[in-house]
């Protein structure tokens, strides 16, 4: 969630000279959790997966409910997080916050990510930051959520595999940070 939080941090601290966002999500987290759970359930179907998705759908609906209060029990909400957490996150739009910033931004998306996706999240950054010459948005098609190179569909097992951030990603970030005019 660092990419989601970065615009909020920059808005609160004018000394932030720029942002590099890697696999930064814009879709509300409770909605994204349902989307991810459905995708995982498709790869391992069965009664347990169906029950997990159903429970998460109910919990996400509780987050979206205008009647959500800080007293709502965390066990009735996604991931067991407190209602205060969800109320704060529900009121925050990272792309709209980024659009109000004047600093340069590099937004990198991974093409093999099932958690933060080009269709569901990168589209939000593109809409909010369209026409901003100080904003660069790039997709690295071969990398997963951790920016590890690979092929095929990314899976949760990929997180257990040791690896390194793809050198092309490291090079792009380094080039962006050292570009002419960088403070």
Coordinates of C-alpha atoms in Angstrom, one line a residue:
X1 CA 0.0 0.0 0.0
X2 CA 3.0 2.3 -0.2
X3 CA 2.0 3.5 -3.7
X4 CA -1.5 4.2 -2.4
X5 CA -0.1 6.2 0.6
X6 CA 2.6 8.1 -1.3
X7 CA 0.3 10.9 -2.7
X8 CA -1.2 11.4 0.8
X9 CA 2.3 11.7 2.3
X10 CA 3.4 14.2 -0.4
X11 CA 0.3 16.3 0.1
X12 CA 1.1 16.5 3.8
X13 CA 4.8 17.3 3.3
X14 CA 5.8 20.0 0.7
X15 CA 9.4 19.0 0.9
X16 CA 8.7 15.8 -1.2
X17 CA 10.3 16.5 -4.5
X18 CA 8.7 13.7 -6.5
X19 CA 7.1 10.3 -6.3
X20 CA 8.0 6.9 -7.7
X21 CA 5.0 4.6 -7.4
X22 CA 5.4 0.9 -8.1
X23 CA 2.3 -1.2 -8.6
X24 CA 0.2 1.5 -6.9
X25 CA -3.5 0.7 -6.5
X26 CA -6.3 3.2 -7.1
X27 CA -9.3 0.8 -6.8
X28 CA -10.8 0.9 -3.3
X29 CA -9.1 -1.8 -1.3
X30 CA -12.3 -3.5 -0.2
X31 CA -13.3 -3.9 -3.8
X32 CA -9.8 -5.0 -4.9
X33 CA -9.8 -7.7 -2.1
X34 CA -13.0 -9.2 -3.6
X35 CA -11.5 -9.1 -7.1
X36 CA -8.3 -10.8 -6.0
X37 CA -10.2 -13.4 -3.9
X38 CA -12.4 -14.3 -6.9
X39 CA -9.3 -14.7 -9.1
X40 CA -7.6 -16.9 -6.5
X41 CA -10.8 -18.9 -6.2
X42 CA -10.8 -19.5 -9.9
X43 CA -7.4 -21.0 -9.7
X44 CA -8.3 -23.3 -6.8
X45 CA -12.1 -23.8 -7.0
X46 CA -14.0 -25.6 -4.3
X47 CA -16.3 -25.1 -1.3
X48 CA -13.6 -23.4 0.8
X49 CA -12.8 -20.9 -1.9
X50 CA -16.5 -20.2 -2.4
X51 CA -16.9 -19.7 1.3
X52 CA -13.9 -17.3 1.4
X53 CA -15.3 -15.3 -1.5
X54 CA -18.8 -15.1 0.0
X55 CA -17.5 -13.9 3.4
X56 CA -15.3 -11.3 1.7
X57 CA -18.1 -10.0 -0.4
X58 CA -20.2 -9.6 2.8
X59 CA -17.3 -7.9 4.6
X60 CA -16.6 -5.6 1.6
X61 CA -20.3 -4.6 1.5
X62 CA -20.1 -3.6 5.2
X63 CA -17.1 -1.3 4.3
X64 CA -19.2 0.3 1.5
X65 CA -22.3 0.7 3.7
X66 CA -22.9 4.3 4.6
X67 CA -23.9 3.1 8.0
X68 CA -20.3 1.9 8.8
X69 CA -19.3 3.4 12.2
X70 CA -16.0 3.2 14.2
X71 CA -17.9 0.7 16.5
X72 CA -18.4 -1.9 13.8
X73 CA -16.6 -5.0 14.9
X74 CA -13.4 -5.7 13.0
X75 CA -14.3 -9.4 12.5
X76 CA -17.2 -8.3 10.3
X77 CA -14.8 -6.4 8.0
X78 CA -12.2 -7.5 5.5
X79 CA -8.9 -8.8 6.8
X80 CA -10.1 -8.1 10.4
X81 CA -9.0 -4.5 10.1
X82 CA -10.8 -1.9 12.3
X83 CA -13.7 0.1 11.0
X84 CA -11.7 3.3 11.7
X85 CA -9.1 2.0 9.2
X86 CA -11.8 1.3 6.5
X87 CA -13.5 4.6 7.1
X88 CA -10.2 6.5 6.6
X89 CA -9.3 4.5 3.5
X90 CA -12.8 4.8 2.1
X91 CA -12.5 8.6 2.2
X92 CA -9.1 8.6 0.5
X93 CA -8.7 8.7 -3.3
X94 CA -5.0 8.4 -4.2
X95 CA -5.3 9.3 -7.8
X96 CA -7.3 12.5 -7.0
X97 CA -4.8 13.4 -4.3
X98 CA -1.9 12.9 -6.8
X99 CA -3.7 15.1 -9.4
X100 CA -3.5 18.0 -6.9
X101 CA 0.3 17.6 -6.5
X102 CA 2.7 19.6 -8.6
X103 CA 5.7 17.3 -8.2
X104 CA 7.0 14.9 -10.9
X105 CA 5.9 11.3 -10.7
X106 CA 7.0 8.0 -12.2
X107 CA 4.3 5.4 -12.1
X108 CA 5.4 1.8 -13.0
X109 CA 3.0 -1.0 -13.3
X110 CA 3.7 -4.7 -13.6
X111 CA 2.0 -6.5 -16.4
X112 CA 1.7 -9.9 -14.6
X113 CA 0.1 -8.6 -11.4
X114 CA -3.2 -10.0 -10.2
X115 CA -3.4 -7.7 -7.2
X116 CA -2.8 -4.3 -8.7
X117 CA -3.7 -4.4 -12.4
X118 CA -3.4 -2.4 -15.5
X119 CA -7.2 -2.5 -16.0
X120 CA -8.3 -1.9 -12.5
X121 CA -5.7 0.4 -11.1
X122 CA -3.4 1.9 -13.7
X123 CA -6.4 3.2 -15.6
X124 CA -7.2 5.4 -12.5
X125 CA -3.7 6.9 -12.5
X126 CA -4.0 7.6 -16.3
X127 CA -7.4 9.3 -15.9
X128 CA -6.3 11.5 -13.0
X129 CA -2.9 12.5 -14.4
X130 CA -3.6 12.7 -18.1
X131 CA -1.8 15.5 -19.9
X132 CA 0.8 16.0 -17.2
X133 CA 4.2 16.2 -18.8
X134 CA 5.9 15.8 -15.4
X135 CA 4.2 12.4 -15.0
X136 CA 5.7 9.3 -16.6
X137 CA 3.6 6.1 -16.7
X138 CA 5.1 2.8 -17.9
X139 CA 4.2 -0.8 -17.9
X140 CA 6.8 -3.6 -17.4
X141 CA 5.0 -6.5 -19.0
X142 CA 7.2 -9.4 -17.8
X143 CA 7.2 -8.6 -14.0
X144 CA 4.8 -9.5 -11.2
X145 CA 3.7 -7.6 -8.2
X146 CA 7.2 -7.7 -6.6
X147 CA 8.6 -6.6 -10.0
X148 CA 10.3 -10.0 -10.4
X149 CA 10.6 -11.1 -14.0
X150 CA 8.8 -14.2 -15.1
X151 CA 6.4 -15.6 -17.6
X152 CA 2.8 -16.8 -17.5
X153 CA 0.2 -15.9 -15.0
X154 CA 1.5 -14.8 -11.6
X155 CA 0.4 -16.8 -8.6
X156 CA 0.7 -16.5 -4.8
X157 CA 3.5 -19.1 -5.0
X158 CA 5.6 -16.5 -6.7
X159 CA 5.9 -14.6 -3.4
X160 CA 7.8 -17.5 -1.9
X161 CA 10.3 -17.7 -4.7
X162 CA 13.5 -15.8 -4.0
X163 CA 14.3 -13.2 -6.6
X164 CA 15.4 -9.7 -7.4
X165 CA 13.6 -6.6 -8.9
X166 CA 14.0 -6.8 -12.7
X167 CA 17.1 -4.8 -13.7
X168 CA 15.1 -2.9 -16.3
X169 CA 12.9 -1.6 -13.5
X170 CA 15.9 -0.6 -11.4
X171 CA 17.5 1.1 -14.4
X172 CA 14.3 3.0 -15.2
X173 CA 13.9 4.3 -11.6
X174 CA 17.6 5.3 -11.4
X175 CA 17.4 7.1 -14.8
X176 CA 14.3 8.9 -13.7
X177 CA 15.8 10.0 -10.4
X178 CA 19.0 11.3 -12.0
X179 CA 17.3 13.0 -15.0
X180 CA 18.3 16.6 -15.8
X181 CA 16.5 19.1 -13.6
X182 CA 16.1 16.7 -10.7
X183 CA 16.5 18.5 -7.4

